[in-house]
Short mmCIF file of C-alpha atoms in Angstrom, two decimals:
data_model
loop_
_atom_site.label_atom_id
_atom_site.label_comp_id
_atom_site.label_asym_id
_atom_site.label_seq_id
_atom_site.Cartn_x
_atom_site.Cartn_y
_atom_site.Cartn_z
CA UNK A 1 2.92 -58.66 -21.01
CA UNK A 2 -0.36 -56.81 -21.34
CA UNK A 3 -1.39 -59.09 -24.19
CA UNK A 4 -0.70 -62.25 -22.22
CA UNK A 5 -2.52 -61.02 -19.13
CA UNK A 6 -5.41 -59.87 -21.28
CA UNK A 7 -5.66 -63.21 -23.07
CA UNK A 8 -5.57 -65.12 -19.77
CA UNK A 9 -8.24 -62.83 -18.33
CA UNK A 10 -10.50 -63.43 -21.34
CA UNK A 11 -10.06 -67.20 -21.15
CA UNK A 12 -10.68 -67.18 -17.40
CA UNK A 13 -13.70 -64.91 -17.66
CA UNK A 14 -15.29 -66.95 -20.42
CA UNK A 15 -14.74 -70.15 -18.43
CA UNK A 16 -16.21 -68.76 -15.20
CA UNK A 17 -19.16 -67.20 -17.01
CA UNK A 18 -19.59 -70.43 -18.92
CA UNK A 19 -20.01 -72.74 -15.96
CA UNK A 20 -22.12 -70.25 -14.02
CA UNK A 21 -24.46 -69.72 -16.99
CA UNK A 22 -24.76 -73.46 -17.55
CA UNK A 23 -25.32 -74.01 -13.84
CA UNK A 24 -28.04 -71.40 -13.95
CA UNK A 25 -29.57 -73.09 -16.98
CA UNK A 26 -29.72 -76.43 -15.19
CA UNK A 27 -31.31 -74.88 -12.14
CA UNK A 28 -33.72 -72.86 -14.28
CA UNK A 29 -34.87 -75.93 -16.18
CA UNK A 30 -35.19 -77.80 -12.88
CA UNK A 31 -37.50 -75.12 -11.48
CA UNK A 32 -39.57 -75.19 -14.65
CA UNK A 33 -39.95 -78.93 -14.13
CA UNK A 34 -40.92 -78.36 -10.48
CA UNK A 35 -37.84 -79.78 -8.81
CA UNK A 36 -34.96 -78.24 -6.91
CA UNK A 37 -32.19 -78.94 -9.35
CA UNK A 38 -28.44 -78.95 -8.82
CA UNK A 39 -26.43 -76.09 -7.39
CA UNK A 40 -25.21 -73.36 -9.70
CA UNK A 41 -21.66 -74.74 -9.41
CA UNK A 42 -22.67 -78.16 -10.69
CA UNK A 43 -21.09 -77.72 -14.12
CA UNK A 44 -17.83 -76.72 -12.50
CA UNK A 45 -17.86 -79.85 -10.35
CA UNK A 46 -18.69 -82.02 -13.36
CA UNK A 47 -15.95 -80.47 -15.41
CA UNK A 48 -13.31 -80.75 -12.67
CA UNK A 49 -14.27 -84.34 -12.01
CA UNK A 50 -13.81 -85.25 -15.66
CA UNK A 51 -10.51 -83.42 -15.87
CA UNK A 52 -9.28 -85.39 -12.84
CA UNK A 53 -10.39 -88.79 -14.05
CA UNK A 54 -8.12 -91.31 -15.71
CA UNK A 55 -8.09 -91.80 -19.46
CA UNK A 56 -7.30 -95.34 -20.44
CA UNK A 57 -8.68 -95.71 -23.92
CA UNK A 58 -7.00 -94.58 -27.06
CA UNK A 59 -7.86 -94.81 -30.74
CA UNK A 60 -4.67 -93.42 -32.15
CA UNK A 61 -3.29 -89.88 -32.23
CA UNK A 62 -6.27 -88.26 -33.98
CA UNK A 63 -8.58 -89.31 -31.14
CA UNK A 64 -6.39 -87.25 -28.82
CA UNK A 65 -5.77 -84.31 -31.17
CA UNK A 66 -9.43 -83.91 -32.12
CA UNK A 67 -10.50 -82.49 -28.73
CA UNK A 68 -7.33 -80.39 -28.73
CA UNK A 69 -8.27 -78.93 -32.14
CA UNK A 70 -11.78 -78.19 -30.87
CA UNK A 71 -10.44 -76.58 -27.69
CA UNK A 72 -7.92 -74.54 -29.68
CA UNK A 73 -10.74 -73.36 -31.94
CA UNK A 74 -12.80 -72.30 -28.92
CA UNK A 75 -9.92 -70.45 -27.26
CA UNK A 76 -9.03 -68.69 -30.52
CA UNK A 77 -12.66 -67.65 -30.98
CA UNK A 78 -12.72 -66.25 -27.45
CA UNK A 79 -9.56 -64.26 -28.17
CA UNK A 80 -10.90 -62.74 -31.39
CA UNK A 81 -14.21 -61.55 -29.94
CA UNK A 82 -13.87 -58.15 -28.23
CA UNK A 83 -15.49 -58.43 -24.80
CA UNK A 84 -15.53 -54.70 -24.01
CA UNK A 85 -16.00 -51.49 -25.98
CA UNK A 86 -13.61 -48.51 -25.62
CA UNK A 87 -11.31 -50.37 -23.26
CA UNK A 88 -7.73 -51.60 -23.26
CA UNK A 89 -8.72 -54.75 -21.44
CA UNK A 90 -10.51 -57.89 -22.57
CA UNK A 91 -9.75 -57.19 -26.22
CA UNK A 92 -7.52 -60.15 -27.02
CA UNK A 93 -6.47 -60.04 -30.65
CA UNK A 94 -9.77 -58.63 -31.85
CA UNK A 95 -8.08 -55.60 -33.42
CA UNK A 96 -6.25 -57.91 -35.82
CA UNK A 97 -9.36 -59.88 -36.78
CA UNK A 98 -12.83 -59.22 -38.06
CA UNK A 99 -16.23 -60.83 -38.30
CA UNK A 100 -15.29 -62.95 -41.31
CA UNK A 101 -12.41 -64.52 -39.39
CA UNK A 102 -14.76 -65.30 -36.49
CA UNK A 103 -17.18 -66.94 -38.93
CA UNK A 104 -14.37 -69.23 -40.04
CA UNK A 105 -13.31 -70.00 -36.49
CA UNK A 106 -16.83 -71.05 -35.54
CA UNK A 107 -16.57 -74.04 -37.90
CA UNK A 108 -13.30 -75.37 -36.43
CA UNK A 109 -15.17 -77.11 -33.59
CA UNK A 110 -17.46 -79.32 -35.66
CA UNK A 111 -14.58 -80.25 -37.98
CA UNK A 112 -12.34 -81.29 -35.07
CA UNK A 113 -15.27 -83.25 -33.72
CA UNK A 114 -15.67 -85.11 -37.00
CA UNK A 115 -11.94 -85.93 -37.13
CA UNK A 116 -11.81 -87.23 -33.56
CA UNK A 117 -15.01 -89.23 -33.67
CA UNK A 118 -14.22 -90.61 -37.10
CA UNK A 119 -10.95 -92.04 -35.81
CA UNK A 120 -12.68 -93.68 -32.85
CA UNK A 121 -14.65 -95.92 -35.19
CA UNK A 122 -17.70 -95.99 -32.92
CA UNK A 123 -20.80 -96.23 -35.13
CA UNK A 124 -22.90 -94.29 -32.60
CA UNK A 125 -20.35 -91.50 -32.61
CA UNK A 126 -20.32 -91.38 -36.39
CA UNK A 127 -24.11 -91.22 -36.35
CA UNK A 128 -23.91 -88.29 -33.95
CA UNK A 129 -21.41 -86.48 -36.15
CA UNK A 130 -23.59 -87.06 -39.20
CA UNK A 131 -26.51 -85.51 -37.38
CA UNK A 132 -24.31 -82.66 -36.18
CA UNK A 133 -23.01 -81.84 -39.66
CA UNK A 134 -26.53 -82.07 -41.11
CA UNK A 135 -27.74 -79.61 -38.50
CA UNK A 136 -24.71 -77.43 -39.22
CA UNK A 137 -25.74 -77.36 -42.88
CA UNK A 138 -29.14 -76.09 -41.80
CA UNK A 139 -28.04 -73.49 -39.29
CA UNK A 140 -24.95 -72.03 -40.95
CA UNK A 141 -26.75 -70.52 -43.93
CA UNK A 142 -29.27 -68.39 -41.99
CA UNK A 143 -26.71 -67.65 -39.27
CA UNK A 144 -24.19 -66.24 -41.71
CA UNK A 145 -26.93 -64.49 -43.65
CA UNK A 146 -27.88 -62.71 -40.42
CA UNK A 147 -24.25 -61.73 -39.83
CA UNK A 148 -24.02 -60.57 -43.45
CA UNK A 149 -27.09 -58.40 -42.91
CA UNK A 150 -25.35 -56.66 -40.03
CA UNK A 151 -22.16 -56.24 -42.07
CA UNK A 152 -24.22 -54.89 -44.95
CA UNK A 153 -26.05 -52.45 -42.70
CA UNK A 154 -22.84 -50.94 -41.33
CA UNK A 155 -20.74 -51.53 -44.45
CA UNK A 156 -17.86 -52.88 -42.39
CA UNK A 157 -16.63 -56.25 -41.19
CA UNK A 158 -15.00 -54.90 -38.05
CA UNK A 159 -16.78 -55.85 -34.83
CA UNK A 160 -15.29 -52.76 -33.20
CA UNK A 161 -16.78 -50.45 -35.82
CA UNK A 162 -20.18 -52.13 -35.54
CA UNK A 163 -20.06 -51.72 -31.75
CA UNK A 164 -19.00 -48.09 -32.06
CA UNK A 165 -21.92 -47.35 -34.39
CA UNK A 166 -24.42 -48.40 -31.69
CA UNK A 167 -24.14 -45.57 -29.20
CA UNK A 168 -27.44 -45.44 -27.39
CA UNK A 169 -30.11 -48.04 -26.87
CA UNK A 170 -32.02 -46.60 -29.85
CA UNK A 171 -29.08 -47.35 -32.12
CA UNK A 172 -28.81 -50.99 -31.08
CA UNK A 173 -29.01 -53.27 -34.07
CA UNK A 174 -31.61 -55.19 -32.13
CA UNK A 175 -33.95 -52.22 -32.81
CA UNK A 176 -32.55 -50.77 -36.03
CA UNK A 177 -32.31 -54.14 -37.71
CA UNK A 178 -34.76 -56.49 -35.96
CA UNK A 179 -35.01 -58.77 -39.00
CA UNK A 180 -31.32 -59.65 -38.70
CA UNK A 181 -31.78 -60.46 -35.02
CA UNK A 182 -34.79 -62.64 -35.72
CA UNK A 183 -32.86 -64.42 -38.46
CA UNK A 184 -29.91 -65.07 -36.19
CA UNK A 185 -31.71 -65.99 -32.96
CA UNK A 186 -32.84 -69.55 -33.69
CA UNK A 187 -29.64 -70.66 -35.52
CA UNK A 188 -27.80 -69.13 -32.58
CA UNK A 189 -29.72 -71.39 -30.18
CA UNK A 190 -28.93 -74.36 -32.40
CA UNK A 191 -25.25 -73.48 -32.50
CA UNK A 192 -25.30 -73.45 -28.68
CA UNK A 193 -26.50 -77.07 -28.78
CA UNK A 194 -29.62 -76.08 -26.88
CA UNK A 195 -33.13 -77.50 -27.07
CA UNK A 196 -35.16 -77.67 -29.38
CA UNK A 197 -32.22 -78.28 -31.71
CA UNK A 198 -30.18 -80.51 -29.39
CA UNK A 199 -30.83 -83.83 -31.08
CA UNK A 200 -27.11 -84.14 -31.85
CA UNK A 201 -25.83 -84.64 -28.35
CA UNK A 202 -29.13 -85.44 -26.66
CA UNK A 203 -27.62 -85.45 -23.20
CA UNK A 204 -28.82 -88.53 -21.38
CA UNK A 205 -31.37 -90.48 -23.30
CA UNK A 206 -29.86 -90.91 -26.77
CA UNK A 207 -26.77 -93.07 -26.77
CA UNK A 208 -25.51 -91.76 -30.07
CA UNK A 209 -23.98 -88.37 -29.51
CA UNK A 210 -20.62 -87.44 -31.01
CA UNK A 211 -19.11 -87.73 -27.53
CA UNK A 212 -20.11 -91.33 -27.00
CA UNK A 213 -16.51 -92.56 -27.11
CA UNK A 214 -15.03 -89.86 -24.88
CA UNK A 215 -14.74 -90.27 -21.15
CA UNK A 216 -12.32 -88.98 -18.54
CA UNK A 217 -10.00 -86.13 -19.36
CA UNK A 218 -10.83 -85.72 -23.04
CA UNK A 219 -14.50 -85.31 -22.17
CA UNK A 220 -13.44 -82.72 -19.59
CA UNK A 221 -11.59 -80.79 -22.30
CA UNK A 222 -14.66 -81.00 -24.52
CA UNK A 223 -16.91 -79.68 -21.74
CA UNK A 224 -14.51 -76.82 -21.04
CA UNK A 225 -14.37 -75.71 -24.65
CA UNK A 226 -18.14 -76.01 -24.96
CA UNK A 227 -18.69 -73.60 -22.06
CA UNK A 228 -16.11 -71.14 -23.40
CA UNK A 229 -17.53 -71.31 -26.91
CA UNK A 230 -21.02 -70.59 -25.57
CA UNK A 231 -19.79 -67.43 -23.91
CA UNK A 232 -17.83 -66.38 -27.00
CA UNK A 233 -20.97 -66.66 -29.14
CA UNK A 234 -23.12 -64.88 -26.56
CA UNK A 235 -20.63 -62.01 -26.35
CA UNK A 236 -20.44 -61.84 -30.14
CA UNK A 237 -24.22 -61.43 -30.41
CA UNK A 238 -24.14 -58.86 -27.58
CA UNK A 239 -21.44 -56.96 -29.50
CA UNK A 240 -23.33 -57.07 -32.75
CA UNK A 241 -26.89 -56.46 -31.62
CA UNK A 242 -26.83 -54.94 -28.14
CA UNK A 243 -24.08 -52.37 -28.58
CA UNK A 244 -21.36 -54.20 -26.69
CA UNK A 245 -20.52 -53.30 -23.10
CA UNK A 246 -18.28 -50.68 -21.54
CA UNK A 247 -17.55 -52.62 -18.37
CA UNK A 248 -17.65 -56.17 -17.20
CA UNK A 249 -20.89 -55.89 -15.23
CA UNK A 250 -22.82 -54.52 -18.18
CA UNK A 251 -21.32 -57.29 -20.27
CA UNK A 252 -22.50 -59.96 -17.84
CA UNK A 253 -25.93 -58.34 -17.56
CA UNK A 254 -26.42 -58.15 -21.33
CA UNK A 255 -25.04 -61.62 -21.99
CA UNK A 256 -27.22 -62.98 -19.21
CA UNK A 257 -30.38 -61.37 -20.54
CA UNK A 258 -29.69 -62.84 -23.96
CA UNK A 259 -28.97 -66.21 -22.35
CA UNK A 260 -32.23 -65.97 -20.44
CA UNK A 261 -34.12 -65.39 -23.69
CA UNK A 262 -32.52 -68.39 -25.38
CA UNK A 263 -33.00 -70.55 -22.27
CA UNK A 264 -36.69 -69.64 -22.12
CA UNK A 265 -37.11 -70.56 -25.79
CA UNK A 266 -35.19 -73.80 -25.19
CA UNK A 267 -37.38 -74.84 -22.30
CA UNK A 268 -40.65 -74.01 -24.03
CA UNK A 269 -40.17 -76.21 -27.09
CA UNK A 270 -39.58 -79.95 -27.32
CA UNK A 271 -36.80 -81.47 -29.37
CA UNK A 272 -36.98 -81.55 -33.16
CA UNK A 273 -35.67 -84.33 -35.36
CA UNK A 274 -32.63 -83.62 -37.51
CA UNK A 275 -34.53 -83.31 -40.78
CA UNK A 276 -37.19 -81.18 -39.08
CA UNK A 277 -34.41 -78.88 -37.88
CA UNK A 278 -32.92 -78.49 -41.35
CA UNK A 279 -36.38 -78.04 -42.91
CA UNK A 280 -37.22 -75.37 -40.37
CA UNK A 281 -33.97 -73.47 -40.79
CA UNK A 282 -34.17 -73.47 -44.57
CA UNK A 283 -37.76 -72.26 -44.51
CA UNK A 284 -38.32 -69.74 -41.73
CA UNK A 285 -35.00 -68.05 -40.78
CA UNK A 286 -33.59 -68.35 -44.29
CA UNK A 287 -36.75 -66.94 -45.86
CA UNK A 288 -36.70 -64.08 -43.38
CA UNK A 289 -33.04 -63.53 -44.14
CA UNK A 290 -33.64 -63.32 -47.88
CA UNK A 291 -36.44 -60.82 -47.24
CA UNK A 292 -34.06 -58.88 -45.01
CA UNK A 293 -31.37 -58.76 -47.69
CA UNK A 294 -33.92 -57.58 -50.26
CA UNK A 295 -35.17 -54.92 -47.86
CA UNK A 296 -31.66 -53.75 -46.97
CA UNK A 297 -30.29 -53.62 -50.49
CA UNK A 298 -33.21 -52.48 -52.63
CA UNK A 299 -35.64 -50.55 -50.51
CA UNK A 300 -34.81 -47.08 -49.28
CA UNK A 301 -36.24 -47.64 -45.79
CA UNK A 302 -33.92 -50.58 -45.14
CA UNK A 303 -30.46 -49.85 -43.72
CA UNK B 1 -27.17 -97.97 21.54
CA UNK B 2 -30.27 -100.14 21.89
CA UNK B 3 -30.97 -98.52 25.26
CA UNK B 4 -31.40 -95.11 23.69
CA UNK B 5 -34.91 -94.06 23.05
CA UNK B 6 -34.18 -91.89 20.04
CA UNK B 7 -34.10 -94.88 17.75
CA UNK B 8 -35.56 -98.34 17.64
CA UNK B 9 -35.05 -101.58 15.77
CA UNK B 10 -33.53 -101.26 12.32
CA UNK B 11 -33.07 -97.52 12.81
CA UNK B 12 -30.44 -98.29 15.45
CA UNK B 13 -28.74 -100.76 13.16
CA UNK B 14 -28.73 -98.20 10.40
CA UNK B 15 -27.12 -95.66 12.72
CA UNK B 16 -24.48 -98.11 13.81
CA UNK B 17 -23.66 -98.80 10.19
CA UNK B 18 -23.51 -95.12 9.37
CA UNK B 19 -21.77 -94.05 12.59
CA UNK B 20 -18.37 -93.97 10.96
CA UNK B 21 -19.59 -92.10 7.92
CA UNK B 22 -19.72 -88.68 9.53
CA UNK B 23 -16.14 -88.66 10.79
CA UNK B 24 -13.67 -86.15 9.42
CA UNK B 25 -11.00 -87.45 7.06
CA UNK B 26 -7.80 -86.35 8.73
CA UNK B 27 -5.49 -88.30 6.47
CA UNK B 28 -6.21 -86.30 3.32
CA UNK B 29 -4.36 -83.14 2.35
CA UNK B 30 -6.17 -79.92 1.49
CA UNK B 31 -5.97 -80.44 -2.25
CA UNK B 32 -7.02 -84.08 -2.02
CA UNK B 33 -9.96 -83.13 0.13
CA UNK B 34 -11.00 -80.48 -2.40
CA UNK B 35 -10.75 -82.98 -5.25
CA UNK B 36 -12.65 -85.61 -3.28
CA UNK B 37 -15.32 -83.07 -2.44
CA UNK B 38 -15.80 -82.14 -6.09
CA UNK B 39 -15.85 -85.80 -7.07
CA UNK B 40 -18.61 -86.65 -4.64
CA UNK B 41 -20.69 -83.73 -5.91
CA UNK B 42 -20.74 -85.10 -9.41
CA UNK B 43 -21.73 -88.73 -9.93
CA UNK B 44 -22.70 -89.90 -13.39
CA UNK B 45 -24.69 -93.09 -13.14
CA UNK B 46 -24.70 -96.01 -15.51
CA UNK B 47 -27.89 -97.85 -14.61
CA UNK B 48 -27.54 -101.50 -15.39
CA UNK B 49 -31.19 -102.48 -15.27
CA UNK B 50 -31.24 -106.24 -15.03
CA UNK B 51 -34.16 -107.09 -12.81
CA UNK B 52 -37.07 -105.28 -11.24
CA UNK B 53 -34.63 -102.68 -9.88
CA UNK B 54 -34.69 -100.92 -13.22
CA UNK B 55 -38.18 -99.74 -12.35
CA UNK B 56 -36.92 -98.16 -9.14
CA UNK B 57 -34.09 -96.42 -10.94
CA UNK B 58 -36.22 -94.34 -13.30
CA UNK B 59 -38.14 -92.30 -10.70
CA UNK B 60 -34.81 -91.04 -9.33
CA UNK B 61 -34.44 -88.70 -12.26
CA UNK B 62 -38.01 -87.47 -12.19
CA UNK B 63 -39.29 -84.35 -10.49
CA UNK B 64 -40.50 -86.23 -7.46
CA UNK B 65 -37.16 -87.60 -6.27
CA UNK B 66 -34.86 -85.37 -8.31
CA UNK B 67 -31.47 -86.99 -7.85
CA UNK B 68 -29.91 -84.19 -9.89
CA UNK B 69 -29.91 -81.95 -6.82
CA UNK B 70 -27.16 -84.20 -5.42
CA UNK B 71 -25.25 -84.03 -8.67
CA UNK B 72 -26.41 -87.52 -9.64
CA UNK B 73 -27.34 -87.79 -13.29
CA UNK B 74 -27.55 -90.55 -15.83
CA UNK B 75 -24.66 -91.20 -18.18
CA UNK B 76 -25.12 -92.36 -21.74
CA UNK B 77 -22.16 -94.71 -21.91
CA UNK B 78 -19.89 -96.56 -19.48
CA UNK B 79 -17.00 -94.37 -20.57
CA UNK B 80 -18.59 -91.31 -19.03
CA UNK B 81 -20.01 -92.96 -15.91
CA UNK B 82 -18.68 -92.89 -12.36
CA UNK B 83 -21.17 -95.19 -10.66
CA UNK B 84 -22.43 -98.51 -11.92
CA UNK B 85 -25.75 -99.43 -10.35
CA UNK B 86 -26.49 -103.12 -10.59
CA UNK B 87 -30.20 -103.18 -9.99
CA UNK B 88 -31.26 -106.71 -9.31
CA UNK B 89 -30.23 -110.28 -10.01
CA UNK B 90 -27.50 -111.07 -12.47
CA UNK B 91 -27.72 -114.12 -14.68
CA UNK B 92 -24.42 -115.66 -15.74
CA UNK B 93 -25.01 -114.24 -19.19
CA UNK B 94 -25.52 -110.69 -17.93
CA UNK B 95 -22.52 -110.91 -15.60
CA UNK B 96 -20.28 -110.92 -18.66
CA UNK B 97 -21.85 -107.70 -19.91
CA UNK B 98 -21.58 -106.10 -16.48
CA UNK B 99 -17.87 -106.93 -16.33
CA UNK B 100 -17.28 -105.42 -19.75
CA UNK B 101 -19.21 -102.29 -18.83
CA UNK B 102 -17.34 -101.98 -15.55
CA UNK B 103 -13.93 -102.34 -17.14
CA UNK B 104 -14.72 -99.65 -19.69
CA UNK B 105 -15.44 -97.07 -17.00
CA UNK B 106 -12.69 -94.59 -16.21
CA UNK B 107 -11.29 -94.44 -12.70
CA UNK B 108 -12.31 -93.48 -10.07
CA UNK B 109 -15.39 -95.66 -10.42
CA UNK B 110 -17.85 -97.10 -7.95
CA UNK B 111 -20.43 -99.85 -7.87
CA UNK B 112 -23.75 -99.85 -6.03
CA UNK B 113 -25.50 -103.17 -5.62
CA UNK B 114 -29.23 -102.57 -5.42
CA UNK B 115 -31.55 -105.05 -3.77
CA UNK B 116 -31.06 -108.33 -2.02
CA UNK B 117 -30.59 -110.29 -5.26
CA UNK B 118 -27.30 -108.54 -5.87
CA UNK B 119 -26.18 -109.05 -2.29
CA UNK B 120 -26.84 -112.74 -1.65
CA UNK B 121 -29.05 -114.01 -4.43
CA UNK B 122 -32.28 -113.01 -2.70
CA UNK B 123 -35.23 -115.02 -3.90
CA UNK B 124 -32.98 -116.63 -6.52
CA UNK B 125 -30.74 -118.15 -3.84
CA UNK B 126 -31.06 -121.66 -5.29
CA UNK B 127 -31.19 -120.76 -8.95
CA UNK B 128 -28.71 -122.58 -11.19
CA UNK B 129 -27.89 -119.66 -13.47
CA UNK B 130 -27.96 -116.63 -11.18
CA UNK B 131 -24.95 -114.99 -9.59
CA UNK B 132 -25.35 -115.11 -5.82
CA UNK B 133 -22.73 -112.63 -4.61
CA UNK B 134 -21.87 -109.89 -7.07
CA UNK B 135 -19.00 -108.84 -4.82
CA UNK B 136 -17.05 -111.94 -5.82
CA UNK B 137 -16.94 -110.87 -9.45
CA UNK B 138 -16.75 -107.09 -9.38
CA UNK B 139 -16.00 -104.96 -6.30
CA UNK B 140 -19.10 -103.43 -4.71
CA UNK B 141 -18.75 -100.11 -2.86
CA UNK B 142 -22.23 -99.74 -1.43
CA UNK B 143 -25.12 -102.10 -0.84
CA UNK B 144 -28.72 -100.99 -0.75
CA UNK B 145 -30.87 -103.64 0.84
CA UNK B 146 -34.49 -104.42 0.15
CA UNK B 147 -36.62 -106.30 -2.30
CA UNK B 148 -37.03 -103.90 -3.98
CA UNK B 149 -35.62 -100.83 -2.21
CA UNK B 150 -37.61 -97.64 -2.64
CA UNK B 151 -36.02 -94.76 -4.57
CA UNK B 152 -35.48 -93.03 -1.21
CA UNK B 153 -33.34 -95.96 -0.11
CA UNK B 154 -31.30 -95.66 -3.27
CA UNK B 155 -30.78 -91.95 -2.60
CA UNK B 156 -29.63 -92.94 0.92
CA UNK B 157 -27.16 -95.30 -0.69
CA UNK B 158 -25.87 -92.57 -2.95
CA UNK B 159 -25.53 -90.19 0.00
CA UNK B 160 -23.53 -92.79 1.91
CA UNK B 161 -21.34 -93.35 -1.15
CA UNK B 162 -20.78 -89.61 -1.38
CA UNK B 163 -19.68 -89.55 2.26
CA UNK B 164 -17.30 -92.37 1.53
CA UNK B 165 -15.80 -90.58 -1.47
CA UNK B 166 -15.55 -87.35 0.49
CA UNK B 167 -13.47 -89.06 3.16
CA UNK B 168 -11.14 -90.43 0.52
CA UNK B 169 -11.60 -94.07 1.44
CA UNK B 170 -10.08 -96.47 -1.07
CA UNK B 171 -12.79 -97.36 -3.54
CA UNK B 172 -13.66 -100.73 -4.95
CA UNK B 173 -11.72 -100.00 -8.12
CA UNK B 174 -8.49 -100.07 -6.12
CA UNK B 175 -9.50 -103.43 -4.65
CA UNK B 176 -10.21 -104.67 -8.16
CA UNK B 177 -6.85 -103.49 -9.39
CA UNK B 178 -4.94 -105.07 -6.51
CA UNK B 179 -6.80 -108.39 -6.54
CA UNK B 180 -7.37 -108.64 -10.27
CA UNK B 181 -6.23 -112.27 -10.37
CA UNK B 182 -8.68 -113.29 -7.67
CA UNK B 183 -11.58 -111.52 -9.40
CA UNK B 184 -10.61 -112.94 -12.77
CA UNK B 185 -10.36 -116.42 -11.25
CA UNK B 186 -13.86 -116.12 -9.83
CA UNK B 187 -15.18 -114.83 -13.13
CA UNK B 188 -13.53 -117.66 -15.01
CA UNK B 189 -15.12 -120.17 -12.67
CA UNK B 190 -18.66 -119.20 -13.69
CA UNK B 191 -18.06 -118.00 -17.24
CA UNK B 192 -15.70 -120.77 -18.30
CA UNK B 193 -14.44 -120.28 -21.83
CA UNK B 194 -16.95 -117.53 -22.29
CA UNK B 195 -14.78 -114.85 -20.66
CA UNK B 196 -14.82 -111.28 -21.90
CA UNK B 197 -11.81 -110.42 -24.09
CA UNK B 198 -8.48 -109.63 -22.46
CA UNK B 199 -8.10 -106.15 -23.89
CA UNK B 200 -10.71 -104.69 -21.57
CA UNK B 201 -8.59 -105.38 -18.50
CA UNK B 202 -5.03 -106.14 -19.54
CA UNK B 203 -3.95 -102.63 -18.59
CA UNK B 204 -4.52 -103.63 -14.98
CA UNK B 205 -1.53 -105.91 -15.30
CA UNK B 206 0.58 -103.15 -16.85
CA UNK B 207 0.57 -101.46 -13.46
CA UNK B 208 -0.40 -97.91 -12.65
CA UNK B 209 -2.78 -95.92 -14.77
CA UNK B 210 -2.33 -96.72 -18.40
#
């Protein structure tokens, strides 16, 4: 009973935080562009509207199961990321999993996307997926290298143990291992589909995103999982670099401050092309990551 | 109404047209009203820029007019759009594309006809290859008059459409579904053998939501 309630609470919390954070992002970007912008609930309205629309087109069973696979991947990721430290609640199944499992779960989304869009046969959609997988190739390597740096530093793959090792603010990995944070930050933004690495689903002006063929309910499911996945990744980075959170308000505050940082970076830089993205990721964050590994493994002052 | 001194001329006409818009929708249940309210807050627009109206559409998304504050935002494809804005005259050739775009949109869907060309032909009233009344071929929910209407007028049109959705009035898509044979007959009259393929609308005949 406790497990079910806990899982539902995590899914609900990640959804609510998801649409509020995205609503905030839209309003924030509107103010930067000197306009009023939509209300903070706008993403909730959009999502509900899509979930309540009709769905008349079909491209066979895979077109339907693709979004379901992506959504299942997102929900599983949410359930394997511990939201709170030293608490019985909001843990999900995180005691049975570790960071390596989460790394695997993060790739389920793009794969489901490729399956669904591939079965739709829309050339624009396939173009979008190609771009998405190319970007994935660029961002995964530095992202996982950053995670590996953290695992190497603490010599464990358990998110709980890494959280427990960061007691005070001075022990946060953000300060004890800033290279890992710098390595992970930009791939993290890219994995959130945010500018400047958002060429894949370029929201309004590029017709060729992976979602081009989805409308109605399936698009609603995709939006829902996207918001939940965003929160899961934010909480994961908070757990790994900012010492986790002991209660829900600290969690929201920490996740929000991280979100604010990524949003500010997103709004300051214009969009990069796909090959520029991959070039950038394989030069700057990956180079930094290799330096970080060398420093952690070979030099006494690392770790 | 013309004896009042708080409005004059076309303002009074506008008020008479909009008088019914502010009334409460008593016929909807609580849940329906909630759903309708969320629907009207989120309108994804497919801008079908045929004529000069395309120029008036673009400023809507800019900082000056900022339609996003009403939840109005552009959609990339017809599949994701709620509102089809036909901005200007339609040639017979473009009518076919408009019909295909409209039939790909998921319900509930709405159509805004922008400018006098879409309403009665406008300055193309005697042209041999221009559609005079768009409403005969696809159902129009809201007209925005003018040649060309300013972006403010278009926002007014959107606001009126939002009121209409909020009150749960039957939209044009229901009219299209019920009178599909009449609409298809009209379309066939101008398009002849050049009709769009059946598979974009045959689910209307299947009844209910496919």
